[in-house]
PDB file of C-alpha atoms and ligand atoms in Angstrom:
ATOM      1  CA  UNK A   1     133.548 111.322 104.503  1.00  0.00           C
ATOM      2  CA  UNK A   2     130.714 109.639 102.694  1.00  0.00           C
ATOM      3  CA  UNK A   3     131.489 107.000 100.164  1.00  0.00           C
ATOM      4  CA  UNK A   4     130.184 107.731  96.682  1.00  0.00           C
ATOM      5  CA  UNK A   5     129.482 104.811  94.410  1.00  0.00           C
ATOM      6  CA  UNK A   6     128.530 107.095  91.540  1.00  0.00           C
ATOM      7  CA  UNK A   7     129.451 110.715  90.954  1.00  0.00           C
ATOM      8  CA  UNK A   8     128.488 112.791  87.955  1.00  0.00           C
ATOM      9  CA  UNK A   9     130.238 116.101  87.496  1.00  0.00           C
ATOM     10  CA  UNK A  10     129.336 118.889  85.090  1.00  0.00           C
ATOM     11  CA  UNK A  11     127.842 116.444  82.616  1.00  0.00           C
ATOM     12  CA  UNK A  12     126.916 117.751  79.176  1.00  0.00           C
ATOM     13  CA  UNK A  13     125.303 115.755  76.416  1.00  0.00           C
ATOM     14  CA  UNK A  14     124.586 117.229  73.008  1.00  0.00           C
ATOM     15  CA  UNK A  15     123.079 115.390  70.062  1.00  0.00           C
ATOM     16  CA  UNK A  16     123.157 116.574  66.473  1.00  0.00           C
ATOM     17  CA  UNK A  17     119.776 116.183  64.873  1.00  0.00           C
ATOM     18  CA  UNK A  18     119.132 117.394  61.342  1.00  0.00           C
ATOM     19  CA  UNK A  19     121.903 119.972  61.464  1.00  0.00           C
ATOM     20  CA  UNK A  20     120.688 121.307  64.811  1.00  0.00           C
ATOM     21  CA  UNK A  21     122.379 120.724  68.153  1.00  0.00           C
ATOM     22  CA  UNK A  22     120.115 119.306  70.836  1.00  0.00           C
ATOM     23  CA  UNK A  23     121.413 119.904  74.387  1.00  0.00           C
ATOM     24  CA  UNK A  24     119.968 117.283  76.723  1.00  0.00           C
ATOM     25  CA  UNK A  25     122.319 117.483  79.718  1.00  0.00           C
ATOM     26  CA  UNK A  26     123.720 120.925  80.501  1.00  0.00           C
ATOM     27  CA  UNK A  27     126.170 120.564  83.354  1.00  0.00           C
ATOM     28  CA  UNK A  28     124.359 117.958  85.452  1.00  0.00           C
ATOM     29  CA  UNK A  29     125.765 117.012  88.856  1.00  0.00           C
ATOM     30  CA  UNK A  30     124.728 114.057  90.970  1.00  0.00           C
ATOM     31  CA  UNK A  31     126.134 111.724  93.625  1.00  0.00           C
ATOM     32  CA  UNK A  32     124.901 108.400  94.924  1.00  0.00           C
ATOM     33  CA  UNK A  33     126.119 107.135  98.282  1.00  0.00           C
ATOM     34  CA  UNK A  34     126.833 103.531  99.152  1.00  0.00           C
ATOM     35  CA  UNK A  35     123.612 101.676  99.901  1.00  0.00           C
ATOM     36  CA  UNK A  36     121.423 104.538  98.739  1.00  0.00           C
ATOM     37  CA  UNK A  37     118.430 104.153  96.415  1.00  0.00           C
ATOM     38  CA  UNK A  38     117.317 107.118  94.318  1.00  0.00           C
ATOM     39  CA  UNK A  39     114.372 107.472  91.949  1.00  0.00           C
ATOM     40  CA  UNK A  40     114.795 109.517  88.775  1.00  0.00           C
ATOM     41  CA  UNK A  41     111.337 110.813  87.908  1.00  0.00           C
ATOM     42  CA  UNK A  42     110.999 113.108  84.903  1.00  0.00           C
ATOM     43  CA  UNK A  43     108.790 113.408  81.805  1.00  0.00           C
ATOM     44  CA  UNK A  44     109.564 111.534  78.621  1.00  0.00           C
ATOM     45  CA  UNK A  45     112.279 113.100  76.493  1.00  0.00           C
ATOM     46  CA  UNK A  46     114.011 114.972  79.319  1.00  0.00           C
ATOM     47  CA  UNK A  47     117.124 112.777  79.249  1.00  0.00           C
ATOM     48  CA  UNK A  48     116.629 109.996  81.826  1.00  0.00           C
ATOM     49  CA  UNK A  49     117.914 107.253  79.516  1.00  0.00           C
ATOM     50  CA  UNK A  50     120.749 109.498  78.357  1.00  0.00           C
ATOM     51  CA  UNK A  51     121.826 110.105  81.960  1.00  0.00           C
ATOM     52  CA  UNK A  52     121.624 106.396  82.843  1.00  0.00           C
ATOM     53  CA  UNK A  53     123.543 105.347  79.728  1.00  0.00           C
ATOM     54  CA  UNK A  54     126.302 107.832  80.465  1.00  0.00           C
ATOM     55  CA  UNK A  55     126.388 106.829  84.154  1.00  0.00           C
ATOM     56  CA  UNK A  56     126.516 103.171  83.083  1.00  0.00           C
ATOM     57  CA  UNK A  57     129.461 103.823  80.733  1.00  0.00           C
ATOM     58  CA  UNK A  58     127.332 102.761  77.763  1.00  0.00           C
ATOM     59  CA  UNK A  59     127.764 106.203  76.182  1.00  0.00           C
ATOM     60  CA  UNK A  60     130.428 108.853  76.519  1.00  0.00           C
ATOM     61  CA  UNK A  61     129.298 112.340  77.517  1.00  0.00           C
ATOM     62  CA  UNK A  62     130.037 115.389  75.360  1.00  0.00           C
ATOM     63  CA  UNK A  63     131.699 116.904  78.417  1.00  0.00           C
ATOM     64  CA  UNK A  64     132.067 116.167  82.113  1.00  0.00           C
ATOM     65  CA  UNK A  65     133.130 113.322  84.346  1.00  0.00           C
ATOM     66  CA  UNK A  66     131.582 110.104  85.651  1.00  0.00           C
ATOM     67  CA  UNK A  67     133.242 108.501  88.691  1.00  0.00           C
ATOM     68  CA  UNK A  68     132.443 104.906  89.617  1.00  0.00           C
ATOM     69  CA  UNK A  69     133.583 103.886  93.086  1.00  0.00           C
ATOM     70  CA  UNK A  70     135.681 107.066  93.154  1.00  0.00           C
ATOM     71  CA  UNK A  71     137.482 106.286  89.904  1.00  0.00           C
ATOM     72  CA  UNK A  72     137.256 108.863  87.108  1.00  0.00           C
ATOM     73  CA  UNK A  73     136.246 107.156  83.867  1.00  0.00           C
ATOM     74  CA  UNK A  74     136.768 109.818  81.187  1.00  0.00           C
ATOM     75  CA  UNK A  75     140.422 108.975  80.644  1.00  0.00           C
ATOM     76  CA  UNK A  76     139.934 105.192  80.639  1.00  0.00           C
ATOM     77  CA  UNK A  77     140.251 103.350  77.325  1.00  0.00           C
ATOM     78  CA  UNK A  78     137.403 101.243  75.952  1.00  0.00           C
ATOM     79  CA  UNK A  79     138.741  97.993  77.413  1.00  0.00           C
ATOM     80  CA  UNK A  80     138.980  99.468  80.892  1.00  0.00           C
ATOM     81  CA  UNK A  81     135.476 100.954  80.584  1.00  0.00           C
ATOM     82  CA  UNK A  82     134.079  97.600  79.487  1.00  0.00           C
ATOM     83  CA  UNK A  83     135.831  95.814  82.365  1.00  0.00           C
ATOM     84  CA  UNK A  84     134.445  98.332  84.852  1.00  0.00           C
ATOM     85  CA  UNK A  85     130.969  98.081  83.358  1.00  0.00           C
ATOM     86  CA  UNK A  86     131.030  94.295  83.695  1.00  0.00           C
ATOM     87  CA  UNK A  87     132.313  94.141  87.254  1.00  0.00           C
ATOM     88  CA  UNK A  88     130.841  97.238  88.903  1.00  0.00           C
ATOM     89  CA  UNK A  89     127.602  98.120  87.124  1.00  0.00           C
ATOM     90  CA  UNK A  90     124.323  96.270  86.660  1.00  0.00           C
ATOM     91  CA  UNK A  91     121.852  97.630  84.117  1.00  0.00           C
ATOM     92  CA  UNK A  92     118.146  96.835  83.794  1.00  0.00           C
ATOM     93  CA  UNK A  93     116.316  98.062  80.693  1.00  0.00           C
ATOM     94  CA  UNK A  94     112.624  98.685  80.156  1.00  0.00           C
ATOM     95  CA  UNK A  95     112.599  95.747  77.746  1.00  0.00           C
ATOM     96  CA  UNK A  96     114.286  92.733  79.271  1.00  0.00           C
ATOM     97  CA  UNK A  97     116.911  92.153  76.502  1.00  0.00           C
ATOM     98  CA  UNK A  98     117.225  88.511  77.497  1.00  0.00           C
ATOM     99  CA  UNK A  99     118.792  86.168  74.965  1.00  0.00           C
ATOM    100  CA  UNK A 100     115.830  84.273  73.457  1.00  0.00           C
ATOM    101  CA  UNK A 101     117.629  81.002  72.721  1.00  0.00           C
ATOM    102  CA  UNK A 102     118.857  80.533  76.298  1.00  0.00           C
ATOM    103  CA  UNK A 103     116.968  79.540  79.451  1.00  0.00           C
ATOM    104  CA  UNK A 104     116.334  81.916  82.348  1.00  0.00           C
ATOM    105  CA  UNK A 105     119.148  80.256  84.312  1.00  0.00           C
ATOM    106  CA  UNK A 106     121.595  80.493  81.397  1.00  0.00           C
ATOM    107  CA  UNK A 107     120.750  84.169  80.862  1.00  0.00           C
ATOM    108  CA  UNK A 108     121.653  84.896  84.487  1.00  0.00           C
ATOM    109  CA  UNK A 109     124.778  82.724  84.230  1.00  0.00           C
ATOM    110  CA  UNK A 110     126.113  84.512  81.134  1.00  0.00           C
ATOM    111  CA  UNK A 111     127.754  87.554  82.764  1.00  0.00           C
ATOM    112  CA  UNK A 112     129.334  85.327  85.417  1.00  0.00           C
ATOM    113  CA  UNK A 113     130.773  82.952  82.826  1.00  0.00           C
ATOM    114  CA  UNK A 114     132.185  85.977  80.974  1.00  0.00           C
ATOM    115  CA  UNK A 115     133.705  87.133  84.290  1.00  0.00           C
ATOM    116  CA  UNK A 116     135.479  83.777  84.597  1.00  0.00           C
ATOM    117  CA  UNK A 117     133.358  81.808  87.058  1.00  0.00           C
ATOM    118  CA  UNK A 118     133.074  78.080  86.457  1.00  0.00           C
ATOM    119  CA  UNK A 119     129.840  76.652  85.047  1.00  0.00           C
ATOM    120  CA  UNK A 120     129.076  75.112  88.441  1.00  0.00           C
ATOM    121  CA  UNK A 121     129.671  78.328  90.406  1.00  0.00           C
ATOM    122  CA  UNK A 122     127.648  80.398  87.937  1.00  0.00           C
ATOM    123  CA  UNK A 123     124.765  77.902  87.909  1.00  0.00           C
ATOM    124  CA  UNK A 124     124.688  77.840  91.701  1.00  0.00           C
ATOM    125  CA  UNK A 125     124.620  81.607  92.173  1.00  0.00           C
ATOM    126  CA  UNK A 126     122.115  82.050  89.328  1.00  0.00           C
ATOM    127  CA  UNK A 127     119.818  79.448  90.835  1.00  0.00           C
ATOM    128  CA  UNK A 128     119.974  81.253  94.188  1.00  0.00           C
ATOM    129  CA  UNK A 129     119.155  84.598  92.587  1.00  0.00           C
ATOM    130  CA  UNK A 130     116.166  83.149  90.734  1.00  0.00           C
ATOM    131  CA  UNK A 131     114.991  81.504  93.976  1.00  0.00           C
ATOM    132  CA  UNK A 132     115.369  84.806  95.797  1.00  0.00           C
ATOM    133  CA  UNK A 133     113.243  86.508  93.152  1.00  0.00           C
ATOM    134  CA  UNK A 134     110.765  83.613  93.441  1.00  0.00           C
ATOM    135  CA  UNK A 135     111.170  82.317  89.929  1.00  0.00           C
ATOM    136  CA  UNK A 136     113.359  79.327  90.755  1.00  0.00           C
ATOM    137  CA  UNK A 137     110.712  77.080  89.234  1.00  0.00           C
ATOM    138  CA  UNK A 138     111.073  78.916  85.894  1.00  0.00           C
ATOM    139  CA  UNK A 139     114.845  78.399  85.611  1.00  0.00           C
ATOM    140  CA  UNK A 140     114.646  76.109  82.573  1.00  0.00           C
ATOM    141  CA  UNK A 141     112.123  78.270  80.687  1.00  0.00           C
ATOM    142  CA  UNK A 142     113.129  80.408  77.755  1.00  0.00           C
ATOM    143  CA  UNK A 143     112.162  84.102  77.823  1.00  0.00           C
ATOM    144  CA  UNK A 144     109.243  83.523  75.418  1.00  0.00           C
ATOM    145  CA  UNK A 145     107.799  81.041  77.925  1.00  0.00           C
ATOM    146  CA  UNK A 146     107.779  83.627  80.733  1.00  0.00           C
ATOM    147  CA  UNK A 147     105.334  86.402  81.617  1.00  0.00           C
ATOM    148  CA  UNK A 148     106.452  90.056  81.430  1.00  0.00           C
ATOM    149  CA  UNK A 149     106.952  90.216  85.184  1.00  0.00           C
ATOM    150  CA  UNK A 150     108.948  86.994  85.184  1.00  0.00           C
ATOM    151  CA  UNK A 151     111.111  88.204  82.292  1.00  0.00           C
ATOM    152  CA  UNK A 152     111.912  91.401  84.209  1.00  0.00           C
ATOM    153  CA  UNK A 153     112.819  89.428  87.325  1.00  0.00           C
ATOM    154  CA  UNK A 154     115.225  87.322  85.258  1.00  0.00           C
ATOM    155  CA  UNK A 155     116.704  90.537  83.837  1.00  0.00           C
ATOM    156  CA  UNK A 156     117.094  91.881  87.394  1.00  0.00           C
ATOM    157  CA  UNK A 157     118.804  88.652  88.491  1.00  0.00           C
ATOM    158  CA  UNK A 158     121.152  88.934  85.507  1.00  0.00           C
ATOM    159  CA  UNK A 159     121.965  92.578  86.274  1.00  0.00           C
ATOM    160  CA  UNK A 160     123.189  91.743  89.791  1.00  0.00           C
ATOM    161  CA  UNK A 161     124.768  88.393  88.912  1.00  0.00           C
ATOM    162  CA  UNK A 162     128.289  89.803  89.155  1.00  0.00           C
ATOM    163  CA  UNK A 163     127.584  91.558  92.478  1.00  0.00           C
ATOM    164  CA  UNK A 164     128.024  95.095  91.093  1.00  0.00           C
ATOM    165  CA  UNK A 165     128.472  98.243  93.205  1.00  0.00           C
ATOM    166  CA  UNK A 166     125.850 100.123  91.288  1.00  0.00           C
ATOM    167  CA  UNK A 167     122.497  99.193  89.801  1.00  0.00           C
ATOM    168  CA  UNK A 168     121.035 101.408  87.084  1.00  0.00           C
ATOM    169  CA  UNK A 169     117.498 100.671  85.953  1.00  0.00           C
ATOM    170  CA  UNK A 170     115.707 102.455  83.124  1.00  0.00           C
ATOM    171  CA  UNK A 171     111.951 102.243  83.754  1.00  0.00           C
ATOM    172  CA  UNK A 172     112.286  98.569  84.730  1.00  0.00           C
ATOM    173  CA  UNK A 173     108.558  98.179  85.376  1.00  0.00           C
ATOM    174  CA  UNK A 174     107.386 100.509  82.585  1.00  0.00           C
ATOM    175  CA  UNK A 175     105.842  97.704  80.539  1.00  0.00           C
ATOM    176  CA  UNK A 176     104.087  95.927  83.385  1.00  0.00           C
ATOM    177  CA  UNK A 177     100.591  96.301  84.799  1.00  0.00           C
ATOM    178  CA  UNK A 178     100.511  98.138  88.167  1.00  0.00           C
ATOM    179  CA  UNK A 179     100.154  95.029  90.301  1.00  0.00           C
ATOM    180  CA  UNK A 180     103.014  93.185  88.569  1.00  0.00           C
ATOM    181  CA  UNK A 181     105.105  96.364  88.622  1.00  0.00           C
ATOM    182  CA  UNK A 182     104.636  96.609  92.387  1.00  0.00           C
ATOM    183  CA  UNK A 183     105.630  92.984  92.854  1.00  0.00           C
ATOM    184  CA  UNK A 184     108.687  93.199  90.581  1.00  0.00           C
ATOM    185  CA  UNK A 185     109.797  96.420  92.200  1.00  0.00           C
ATOM    186  CA  UNK A 186     109.374  94.910  95.667  1.00  0.00           C
ATOM    187  CA  UNK A 187     111.677  92.064  94.611  1.00  0.00           C
ATOM    188  CA  UNK A 188     114.189  94.530  93.164  1.00  0.00           C
ATOM    189  CA  UNK A 189     114.191  96.619  96.310  1.00  0.00           C
ATOM    190  CA  UNK A 190     114.625  93.612  98.621  1.00  0.00           C
ATOM    191  CA  UNK A 191     117.587  92.486  96.541  1.00  0.00           C
ATOM    192  CA  UNK A 192     119.136  95.969  96.632  1.00  0.00           C
ATOM    193  CA  UNK A 193     118.730  96.171 100.422  1.00  0.00           C
ATOM    194  CA  UNK A 194     120.001  92.659 101.050  1.00  0.00           C
ATOM    195  CA  UNK A 195     123.144  93.141  98.968  1.00  0.00           C
ATOM    196  CA  UNK A 196     123.953  96.730 100.037  1.00  0.00           C
ATOM    197  CA  UNK A 197     123.764  97.882  96.415  1.00  0.00           C
ATOM    198  CA  UNK A 198     123.308 101.499  95.420  1.00  0.00           C
ATOM    199  CA  UNK A 199     120.627 102.087  92.824  1.00  0.00           C
ATOM    200  CA  UNK A 200     119.453 104.840  90.505  1.00  0.00           C
ATOM    201  CA  UNK A 201     116.112 103.917  89.005  1.00  0.00           C
ATOM    202  CA  UNK A 202     114.196 105.880  86.387  1.00  0.00           C
ATOM    203  CA  UNK A 203     110.471 105.426  86.828  1.00  0.00           C
ATOM    204  CA  UNK A 204     107.130 107.049  86.026  1.00  0.00           C
ATOM    205  CA  UNK A 205     105.498 105.198  88.884  1.00  0.00           C
ATOM    206  CA  UNK A 206     105.082 107.523  91.873  1.00  0.00           C
ATOM    207  CA  UNK A 207     104.320 104.681  94.287  1.00  0.00           C
ATOM    208  CA  UNK A 208     107.662 103.140  93.359  1.00  0.00           C
ATOM    209  CA  UNK A 209     109.476 106.477  93.607  1.00  0.00           C
ATOM    210  CA  UNK A 210     108.009 106.996  97.085  1.00  0.00           C
ATOM    211  CA  UNK A 211     109.674 103.777  98.271  1.00  0.00           C
ATOM    212  CA  UNK A 212     113.194 105.019  97.469  1.00  0.00           C
ATOM    213  CA  UNK A 213     115.501 106.936  99.841  1.00  0.00           C
ATOM    214  CA  UNK A 214     115.192 110.108  97.737  1.00  0.00           C
ATOM    215  CA  UNK A 215     113.853 111.440  94.483  1.00  0.00           C
ATOM    216  CA  UNK A 216     115.445 113.566  91.782  1.00  0.00           C
ATOM    217  CA  UNK A 217     114.210 114.943  88.492  1.00  0.00           C
ATOM    218  CA  UNK A 218     115.747 116.462  85.369  1.00  0.00           C
ATOM    219  CA  UNK A 219     115.116 120.132  84.849  1.00  0.00           C
ATOM    220  CA  UNK A 220     116.638 121.991  81.931  1.00  0.00           C
ATOM    221  CA  UNK A 221     119.512 119.522  81.713  1.00  0.00           C
ATOM    222  CA  UNK A 222     120.273 119.487  85.430  1.00  0.00           C
ATOM    223  CA  UNK A 223     119.571 116.912  88.154  1.00  0.00           C
ATOM    224  CA  UNK A 224     117.370 118.500  90.817  1.00  0.00           C
ATOM    225  CA  UNK A 225     116.034 117.036  94.092  1.00  0.00           C
ATOM    226  CA  UNK A 226     112.337 117.260  94.845  1.00  0.00           C
TER     227      UNK A 226
HETATM  228  P1  LIG B 301     113.946 109.983  78.381  1.00  0.00           P
HETATM  229  O1  LIG B 301     114.608 108.688  78.712  1.00  0.00           O
HETATM  230  O2  LIG B 301     113.797 110.900  79.560  1.00  0.00           O
HETATM  231  O3  LIG B 301     112.635 109.798  77.698  1.00  0.00           O
HETATM  232  P2  LIG B 301     116.101 110.269  76.460  1.00  0.00           P
HETATM  233  O4  LIG B 301     117.351 110.352  77.247  1.00  0.00           O
HETATM  234  O5  LIG B 301     115.792 108.982  75.811  1.00  0.00           O
HETATM  235  O6  LIG B 301     114.887 110.779  77.373  1.00  0.00           O
HETATM  236  O7  LIG B 301     116.127 111.369  75.309  1.00  0.00           O
HETATM  237  C1  LIG B 301     116.257 112.746  75.594  1.00  0.00           C
HETATM  238  C2  LIG B 301     116.231 113.505  74.285  1.00  0.00           C
HETATM  239  O8  LIG B 301     117.423 113.226  73.559  1.00  0.00           O
HETATM  240  C3  LIG B 301     115.086 113.140  73.366  1.00  0.00           C
HETATM  241  O9  LIG B 301     114.606 114.331  72.789  1.00  0.00           O
HETATM  242  C4  LIG B 301     115.714 112.235  72.354  1.00  0.00           C
HETATM  243  O10 LIG B 301     115.051 112.334  71.124  1.00  0.00           O
HETATM  244  C5  LIG B 301     117.129 112.765  72.270  1.00  0.00           C
HETATM  245  N1  LIG B 301     118.085 111.710  71.928  1.00  0.00           N
HETATM  246  C6  LIG B 301     118.372 110.626  72.668  1.00  0.00           C
HETATM  247  N2  LIG B 301     119.319 109.858  72.080  1.00  0.00           N
HETATM  248  C7  LIG B 301     119.631 110.483  70.924  1.00  0.00           C
HETATM  249  C8  LIG B 301     120.541 110.207  69.845  1.00  0.00           C
HETATM  250  N3  LIG B 301     121.323 109.131  69.873  1.00  0.00           N
HETATM  251  N4  LIG B 301     120.588 111.088  68.822  1.00  0.00           N
HETATM  252  C9  LIG B 301     119.806 112.182  68.815  1.00  0.00           C
HETATM  253  N5  LIG B 301     118.946 112.509  69.791  1.00  0.00           N
HETATM  254  C10 LIG B 301     118.842 111.671  70.819  1.00  0.00           C
HETATM  255 MG1  LIG B 302     114.020 106.718  78.460  1.00  0.00          MG
END
């Protein structure tokens, strides 16, 4: 039996907008195996961010089930969802969302400190991650003192700081020029491979999508392979 890190079952998401109901997900199903990388490629407005937010336990679906590491999440309370999000899921946004008043190293350390690691342990692992992503020499810089590509690499380091099972990335290279995007994505992919992570990555970049194990799209509220 294959081991599923993420399973999405009969997922519905409806939004109310100006008295009208907008159905974005209409019974979507999807499964991600351990160690697998999948690109989510679909036009703007089709529900990529919605799907990633629901999969990442940042939003609750209107209907359906999300399983993380085989555990159904719909009946978990908010504390249990938050705990699972912190330990099992890494999220990378299109905009880095780094804390501006902290250094690169401190931004990567933050989730580990919250998880209970000592300052020393967190600093050590964070330093290693930044080295691995080749921005070790930027560790003491604040986000505003980093380039876009460097900021995204810090955000990637932060997302995997707690050694999650699952990495979700929402157009992580969407704001970068093609060359930087290729470099940042290469670093992301190497990290995913090295740590045995599973990843679902929304992207508009077809070169990036081609480097993943498989590709899916969103069609009329369903996840479809292509
Ligand atoms: P994508 O990431 O593929 O561009 P999104 O998941 O962001 O798509 O959005 C899908 C659709 O859902 C869009 O039409 C968007 O306007 C709508 N939508 C997203 N979030 C909300 C919300 N909180 N309230 C109302 N509509 C929303
Ligand atoms: Mg989006």
